[in-house]
Coordinates of C-alpha atoms and ligand atoms in Angstrom, one line a residue:
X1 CA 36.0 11.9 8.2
X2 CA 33.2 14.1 8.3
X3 CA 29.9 13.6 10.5
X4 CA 26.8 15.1 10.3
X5 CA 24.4 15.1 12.8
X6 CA 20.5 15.0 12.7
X7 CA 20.9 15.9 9.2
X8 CA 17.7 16.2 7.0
X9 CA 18.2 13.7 3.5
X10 CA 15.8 15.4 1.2
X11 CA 19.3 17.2 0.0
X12 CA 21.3 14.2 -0.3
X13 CA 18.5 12.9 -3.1
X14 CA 17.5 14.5 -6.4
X15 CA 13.5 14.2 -5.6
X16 CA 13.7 16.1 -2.4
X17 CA 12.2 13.6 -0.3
X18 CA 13.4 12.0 2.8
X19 CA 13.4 12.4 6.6
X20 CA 16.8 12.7 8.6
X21 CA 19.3 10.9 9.8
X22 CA 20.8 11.0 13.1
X23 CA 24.4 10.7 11.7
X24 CA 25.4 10.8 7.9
X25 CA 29.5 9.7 7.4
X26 CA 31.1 11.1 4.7
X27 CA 34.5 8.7 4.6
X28 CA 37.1 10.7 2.6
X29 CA 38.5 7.2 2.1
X30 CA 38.6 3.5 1.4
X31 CA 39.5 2.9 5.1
X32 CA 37.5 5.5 6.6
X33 CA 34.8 3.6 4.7
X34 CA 35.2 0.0 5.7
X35 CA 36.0 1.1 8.8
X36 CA 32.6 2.6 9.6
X37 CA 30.8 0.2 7.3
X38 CA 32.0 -2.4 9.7
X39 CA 30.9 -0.7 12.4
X40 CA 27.5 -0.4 11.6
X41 CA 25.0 -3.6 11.9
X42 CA 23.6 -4.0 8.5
X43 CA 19.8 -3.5 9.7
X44 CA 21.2 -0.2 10.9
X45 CA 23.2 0.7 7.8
X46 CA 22.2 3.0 5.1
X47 CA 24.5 3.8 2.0
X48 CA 23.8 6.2 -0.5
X49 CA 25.8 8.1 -3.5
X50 CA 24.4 10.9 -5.4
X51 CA 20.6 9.5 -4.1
X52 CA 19.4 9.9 -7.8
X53 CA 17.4 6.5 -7.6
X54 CA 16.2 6.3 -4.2
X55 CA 12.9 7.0 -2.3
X56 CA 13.2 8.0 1.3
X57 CA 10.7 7.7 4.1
X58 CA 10.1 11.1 5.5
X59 CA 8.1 10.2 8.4
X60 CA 11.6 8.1 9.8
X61 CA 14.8 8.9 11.2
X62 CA 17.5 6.4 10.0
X63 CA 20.4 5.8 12.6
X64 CA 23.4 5.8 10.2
X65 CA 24.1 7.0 6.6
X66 CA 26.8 6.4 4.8
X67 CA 27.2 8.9 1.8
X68 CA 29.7 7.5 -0.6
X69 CA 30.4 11.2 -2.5
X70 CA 34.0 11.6 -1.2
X71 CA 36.1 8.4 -0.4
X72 CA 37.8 7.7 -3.9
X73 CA 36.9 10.2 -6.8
X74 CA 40.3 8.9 -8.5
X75 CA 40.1 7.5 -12.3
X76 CA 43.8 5.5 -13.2
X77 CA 44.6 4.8 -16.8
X78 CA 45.9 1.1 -16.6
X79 CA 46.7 0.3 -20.2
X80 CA 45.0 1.6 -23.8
X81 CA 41.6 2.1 -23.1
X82 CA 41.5 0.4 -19.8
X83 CA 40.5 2.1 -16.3
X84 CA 40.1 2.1 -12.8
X85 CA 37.5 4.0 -11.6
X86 CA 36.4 5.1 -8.0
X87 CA 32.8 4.5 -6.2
X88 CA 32.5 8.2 -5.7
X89 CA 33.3 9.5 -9.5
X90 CA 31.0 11.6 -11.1
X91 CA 29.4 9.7 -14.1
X92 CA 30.1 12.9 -16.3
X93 CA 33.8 13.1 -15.5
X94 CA 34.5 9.6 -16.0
X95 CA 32.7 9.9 -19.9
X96 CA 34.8 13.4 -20.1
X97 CA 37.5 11.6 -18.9
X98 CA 37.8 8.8 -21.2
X99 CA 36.2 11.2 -24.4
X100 CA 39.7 13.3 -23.9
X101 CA 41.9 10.5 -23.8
X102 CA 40.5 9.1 -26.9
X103 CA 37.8 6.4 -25.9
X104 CA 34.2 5.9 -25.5
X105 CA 30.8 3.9 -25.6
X106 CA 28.8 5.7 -23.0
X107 CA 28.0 8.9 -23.8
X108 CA 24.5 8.3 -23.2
X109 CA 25.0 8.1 -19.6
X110 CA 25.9 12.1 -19.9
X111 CA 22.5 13.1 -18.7
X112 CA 22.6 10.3 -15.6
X113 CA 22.7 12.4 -12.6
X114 CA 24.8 9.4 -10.6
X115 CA 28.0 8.2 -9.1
X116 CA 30.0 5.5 -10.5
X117 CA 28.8 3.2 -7.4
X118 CA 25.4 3.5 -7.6
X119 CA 25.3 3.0 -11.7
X120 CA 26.9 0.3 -11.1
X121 CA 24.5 -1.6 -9.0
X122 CA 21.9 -0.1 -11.1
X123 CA 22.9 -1.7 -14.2
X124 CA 22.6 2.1 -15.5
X125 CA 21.7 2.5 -19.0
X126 CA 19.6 3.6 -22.2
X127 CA 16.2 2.0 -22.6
X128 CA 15.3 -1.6 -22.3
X129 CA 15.4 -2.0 -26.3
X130 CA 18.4 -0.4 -26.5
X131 CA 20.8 -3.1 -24.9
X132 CA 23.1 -1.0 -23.7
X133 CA 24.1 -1.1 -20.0
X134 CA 27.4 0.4 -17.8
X135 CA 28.0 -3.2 -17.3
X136 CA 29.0 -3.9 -21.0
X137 CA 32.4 -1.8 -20.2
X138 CA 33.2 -3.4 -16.8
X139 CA 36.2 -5.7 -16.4
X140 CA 36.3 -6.2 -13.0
X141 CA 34.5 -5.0 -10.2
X142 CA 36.5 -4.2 -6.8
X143 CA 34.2 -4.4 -4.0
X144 CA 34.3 -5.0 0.6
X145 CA 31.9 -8.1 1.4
X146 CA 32.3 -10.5 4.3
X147 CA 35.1 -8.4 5.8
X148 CA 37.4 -8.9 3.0
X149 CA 38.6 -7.0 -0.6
X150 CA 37.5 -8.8 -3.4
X151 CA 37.5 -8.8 -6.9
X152 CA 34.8 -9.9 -9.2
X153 CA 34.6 -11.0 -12.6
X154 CA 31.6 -9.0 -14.4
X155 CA 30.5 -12.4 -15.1
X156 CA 30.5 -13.2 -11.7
X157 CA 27.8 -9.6 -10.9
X158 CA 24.4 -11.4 -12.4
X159 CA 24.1 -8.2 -14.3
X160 CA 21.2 -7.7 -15.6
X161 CA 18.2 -4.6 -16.6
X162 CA 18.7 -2.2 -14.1
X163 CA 19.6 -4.9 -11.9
X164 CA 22.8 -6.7 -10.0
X165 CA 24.1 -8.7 -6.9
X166 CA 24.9 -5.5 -5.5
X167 CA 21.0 -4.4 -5.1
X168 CA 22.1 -7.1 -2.1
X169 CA 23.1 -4.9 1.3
X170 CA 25.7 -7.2 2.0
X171 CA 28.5 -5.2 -0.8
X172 CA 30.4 -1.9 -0.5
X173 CA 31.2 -1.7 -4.4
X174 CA 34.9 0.4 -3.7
X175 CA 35.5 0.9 -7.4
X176 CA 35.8 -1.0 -11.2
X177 CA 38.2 -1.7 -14.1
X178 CA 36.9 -0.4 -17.7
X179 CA 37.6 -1.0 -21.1
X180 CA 36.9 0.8 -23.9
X181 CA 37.3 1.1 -27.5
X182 CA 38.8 4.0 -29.6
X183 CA 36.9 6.9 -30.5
X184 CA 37.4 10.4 -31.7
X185 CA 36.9 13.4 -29.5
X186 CA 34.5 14.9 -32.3
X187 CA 32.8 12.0 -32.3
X188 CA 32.1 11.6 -28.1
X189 CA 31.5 15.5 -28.5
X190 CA 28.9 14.8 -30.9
X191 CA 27.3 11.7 -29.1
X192 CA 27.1 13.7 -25.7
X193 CA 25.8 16.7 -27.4
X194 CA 23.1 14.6 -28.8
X195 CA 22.3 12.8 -25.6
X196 CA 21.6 16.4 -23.8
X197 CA 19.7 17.6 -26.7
X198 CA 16.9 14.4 -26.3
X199 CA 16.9 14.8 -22.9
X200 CA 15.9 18.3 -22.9
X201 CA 13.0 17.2 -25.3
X202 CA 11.5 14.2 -23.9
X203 CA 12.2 14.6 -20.2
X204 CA 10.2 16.1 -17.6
X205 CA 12.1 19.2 -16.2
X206 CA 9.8 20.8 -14.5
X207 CA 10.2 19.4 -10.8
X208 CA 12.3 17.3 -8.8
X209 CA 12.6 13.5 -9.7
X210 CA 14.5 10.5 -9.8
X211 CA 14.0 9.2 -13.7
X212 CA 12.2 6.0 -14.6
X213 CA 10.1 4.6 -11.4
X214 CA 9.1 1.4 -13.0
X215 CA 11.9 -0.9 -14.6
X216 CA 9.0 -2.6 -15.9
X217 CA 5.6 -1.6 -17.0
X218 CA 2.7 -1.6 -19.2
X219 CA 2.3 2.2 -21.1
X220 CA -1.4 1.6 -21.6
X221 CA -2.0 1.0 -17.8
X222 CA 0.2 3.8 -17.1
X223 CA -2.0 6.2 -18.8
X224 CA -5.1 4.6 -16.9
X225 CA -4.1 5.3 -13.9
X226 CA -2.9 9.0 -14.7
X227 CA -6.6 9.3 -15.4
X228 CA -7.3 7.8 -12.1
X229 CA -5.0 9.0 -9.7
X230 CA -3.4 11.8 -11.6
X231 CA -1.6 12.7 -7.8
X232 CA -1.4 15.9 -5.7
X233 CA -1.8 19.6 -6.6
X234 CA 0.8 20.4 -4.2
X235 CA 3.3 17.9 -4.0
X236 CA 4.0 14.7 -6.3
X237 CA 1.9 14.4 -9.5
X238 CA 2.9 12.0 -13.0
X239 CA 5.0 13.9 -15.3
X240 CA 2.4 15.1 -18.0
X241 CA 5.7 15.0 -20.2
X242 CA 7.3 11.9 -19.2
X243 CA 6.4 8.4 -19.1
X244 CA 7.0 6.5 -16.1
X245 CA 8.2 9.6 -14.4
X246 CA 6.8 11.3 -11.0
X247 CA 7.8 14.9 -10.1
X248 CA 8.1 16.4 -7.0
X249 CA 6.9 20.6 -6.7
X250 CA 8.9 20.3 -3.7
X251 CA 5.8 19.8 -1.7
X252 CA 5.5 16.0 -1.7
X253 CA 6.4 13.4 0.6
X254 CA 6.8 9.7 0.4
X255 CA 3.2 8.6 1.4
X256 CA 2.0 10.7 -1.6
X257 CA 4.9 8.9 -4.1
X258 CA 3.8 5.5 -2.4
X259 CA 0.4 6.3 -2.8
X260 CA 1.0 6.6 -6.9
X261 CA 3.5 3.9 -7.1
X262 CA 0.8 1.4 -5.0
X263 CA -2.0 2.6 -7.8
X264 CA 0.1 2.0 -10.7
X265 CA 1.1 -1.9 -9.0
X266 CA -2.6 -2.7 -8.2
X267 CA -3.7 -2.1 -11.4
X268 CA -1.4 -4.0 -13.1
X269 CA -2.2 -7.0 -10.7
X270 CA -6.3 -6.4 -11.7
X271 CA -5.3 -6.3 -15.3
X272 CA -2.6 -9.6 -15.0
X273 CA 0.4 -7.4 -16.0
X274 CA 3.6 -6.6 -13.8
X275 CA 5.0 -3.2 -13.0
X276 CA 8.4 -4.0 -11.1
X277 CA 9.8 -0.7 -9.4
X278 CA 13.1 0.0 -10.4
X279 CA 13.6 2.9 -7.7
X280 CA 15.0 1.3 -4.4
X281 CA 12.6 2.5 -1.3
X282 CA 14.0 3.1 2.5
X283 CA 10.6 2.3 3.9
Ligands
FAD301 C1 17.0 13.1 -14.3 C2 17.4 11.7 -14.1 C3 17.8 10.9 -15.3 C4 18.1 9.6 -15.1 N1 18.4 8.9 -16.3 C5 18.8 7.6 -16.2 C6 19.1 6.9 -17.3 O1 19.1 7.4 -18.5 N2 19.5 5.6 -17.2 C7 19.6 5.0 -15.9 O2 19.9 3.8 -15.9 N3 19.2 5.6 -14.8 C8 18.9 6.9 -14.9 N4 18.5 7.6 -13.8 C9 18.5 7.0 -12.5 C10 19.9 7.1 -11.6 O3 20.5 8.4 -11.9 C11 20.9 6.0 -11.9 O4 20.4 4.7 -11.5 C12 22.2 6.3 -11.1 O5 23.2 5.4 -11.7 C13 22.1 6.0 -9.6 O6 23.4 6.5 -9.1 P1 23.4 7.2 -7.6 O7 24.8 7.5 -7.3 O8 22.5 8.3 -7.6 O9 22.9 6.0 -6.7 P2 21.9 6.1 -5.4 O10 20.6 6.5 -5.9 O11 22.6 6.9 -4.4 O12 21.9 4.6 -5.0 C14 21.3 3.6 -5.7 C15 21.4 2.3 -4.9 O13 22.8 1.9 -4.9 C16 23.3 1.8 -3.6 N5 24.7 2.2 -3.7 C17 25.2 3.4 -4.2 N6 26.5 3.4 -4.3 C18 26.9 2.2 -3.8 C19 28.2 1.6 -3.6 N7 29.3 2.2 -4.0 N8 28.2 0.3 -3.1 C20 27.1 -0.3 -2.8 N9 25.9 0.2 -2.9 C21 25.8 1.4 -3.4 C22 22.4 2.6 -2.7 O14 22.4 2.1 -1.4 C23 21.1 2.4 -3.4 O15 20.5 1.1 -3.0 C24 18.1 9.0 -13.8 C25 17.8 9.7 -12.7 C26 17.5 11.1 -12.8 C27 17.2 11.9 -11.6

């Protein structure tokens, strides 16, 4: 297993934004993994995969991180349609996967930036109104809690909006079971092509990020506070082009993201709305 010392996390999240760690792990396996997980008290214990959804305190140094981009990048085909996929798969080789053997139903997950782990306990999806969620493929979901292997129903994961029991520290997810239904490789070619194509148009490109910040919020109060607190010429600002998006020039730092993120919750509390983050924050 590899071991990084005093490294600096900004690279290990798509924002840029983070301070360092004194260690960061990278187990090349399922043992390697539980093994160190194990050994790490769970106050002490940070876990990341491709960092696409997380906002880092840059004025800490965290003891331990665990980065879960190596130990099991394996997909199995179990029967027609049916997988098992590892924590550390790339979400765009397990649709390319699946697309070339046939199968599909979430192509619009080919612009998520994630690993199969962390879409997982993000409930990774399209839009609220959509309906449409990782989850609605999952079988089963393999995962190391209370020092043992278990499997879990999908019933069993309280799936919901960018949400699961996993958001809880207390579960290693190690990997899942899939199904799918058929579909043609024209037609996956055609969904994933589409997917890009929208992307490109409404999101915000022109800095670092990490998508949606709110899983929740009101548009109207969202545009207030743009007017108010628009953010910082050199450093985190709203996207002018997306909604609920902040970008980074490269410049920013956590206080500034907090400072936006705190606006954008206090004036939902004055006007008797709820914005509910969707981002997870190591304060
Ligand atoms: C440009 C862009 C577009 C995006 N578009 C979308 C979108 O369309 N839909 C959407 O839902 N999201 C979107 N996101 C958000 C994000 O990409 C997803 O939530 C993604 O699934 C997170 O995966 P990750 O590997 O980056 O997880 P991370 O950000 O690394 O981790 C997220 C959380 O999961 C935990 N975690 C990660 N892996 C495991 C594991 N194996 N076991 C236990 N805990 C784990 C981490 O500790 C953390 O708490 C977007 C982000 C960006 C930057």
């Amino acid at each position: 297993m590899e071991v990084l010392y005093n490294e600096c996390l900004k690279k290990y999240t798509t924002v840029k934004i983070g301070g360092y760690a004194k260690k960061v792990y990278i187990p090349e396996n399922t043992d390697e993994l539980i093994n160190i997980f194990d050994s790490i008290p769970e106050s002490e214990r940070y876990i990341i995969g491709k960092g696409s959804n997380i906002l880092i305190n840059d004025d800490r140094t965290y003891e331990n991180v665990i980065s879960l981009r190596e130990f099991d990048n394996s997909i199995t085909k179990l029967d027609e349609g049916k997988y098992y996929v590892g924590a550390s798969v790339k979400l765009q080789k397990f649709i390319n996967y699946i697309n070339n053997d046939g199968f599909g139903g979430i192509e619009y997950l080919y612009s998520v930036p994630g690993l199969l782990g962390g879409a997982i306990v993000m409930n990774a999806g399209r839009g609220k109104r959509s309906e449409l969620c990782i989850s609605d493929h999952i079988v089963d979901i393999h995962v190391y809690a209370q020092g043992t292997i278990k499997i879990l129903k999908k019933e069993q994961c309280e799936f919901q909006y960018r949400s699961s029991i996993f958001k809880n520290k207390g579960y290693l997810i190690l990997g899942a079971t899939f199904k799918f239904n058929k579909m043609s490789i024209g037609d996956s070619k055609k969904l994933k092509n589409e997917r890009l194509e929208l992307c490109k148009s409404v999101q915000d490109n022109s800095g670092y990020n990490f998508g949606s910040v709110f899983m929740e919020s009101d548009w109207r109060i969202m545009q207030l506070v743009k007017i108010i607190h628009p953010g910082y010429k050199k450093g985190v600002t709203f996207s002018k082009k997306t909604g609920n998006w902040i970008i980074n020039s490269g410049e920013g730092t956590f206080n500034q993201a907090m400072s936006l993120i705190k606006t954008v919750q206090k004036m939902h509390r004055i006007l008797g709305k709820e914005a509910i983050l969707e981002i997870i924050l190591w304060k």
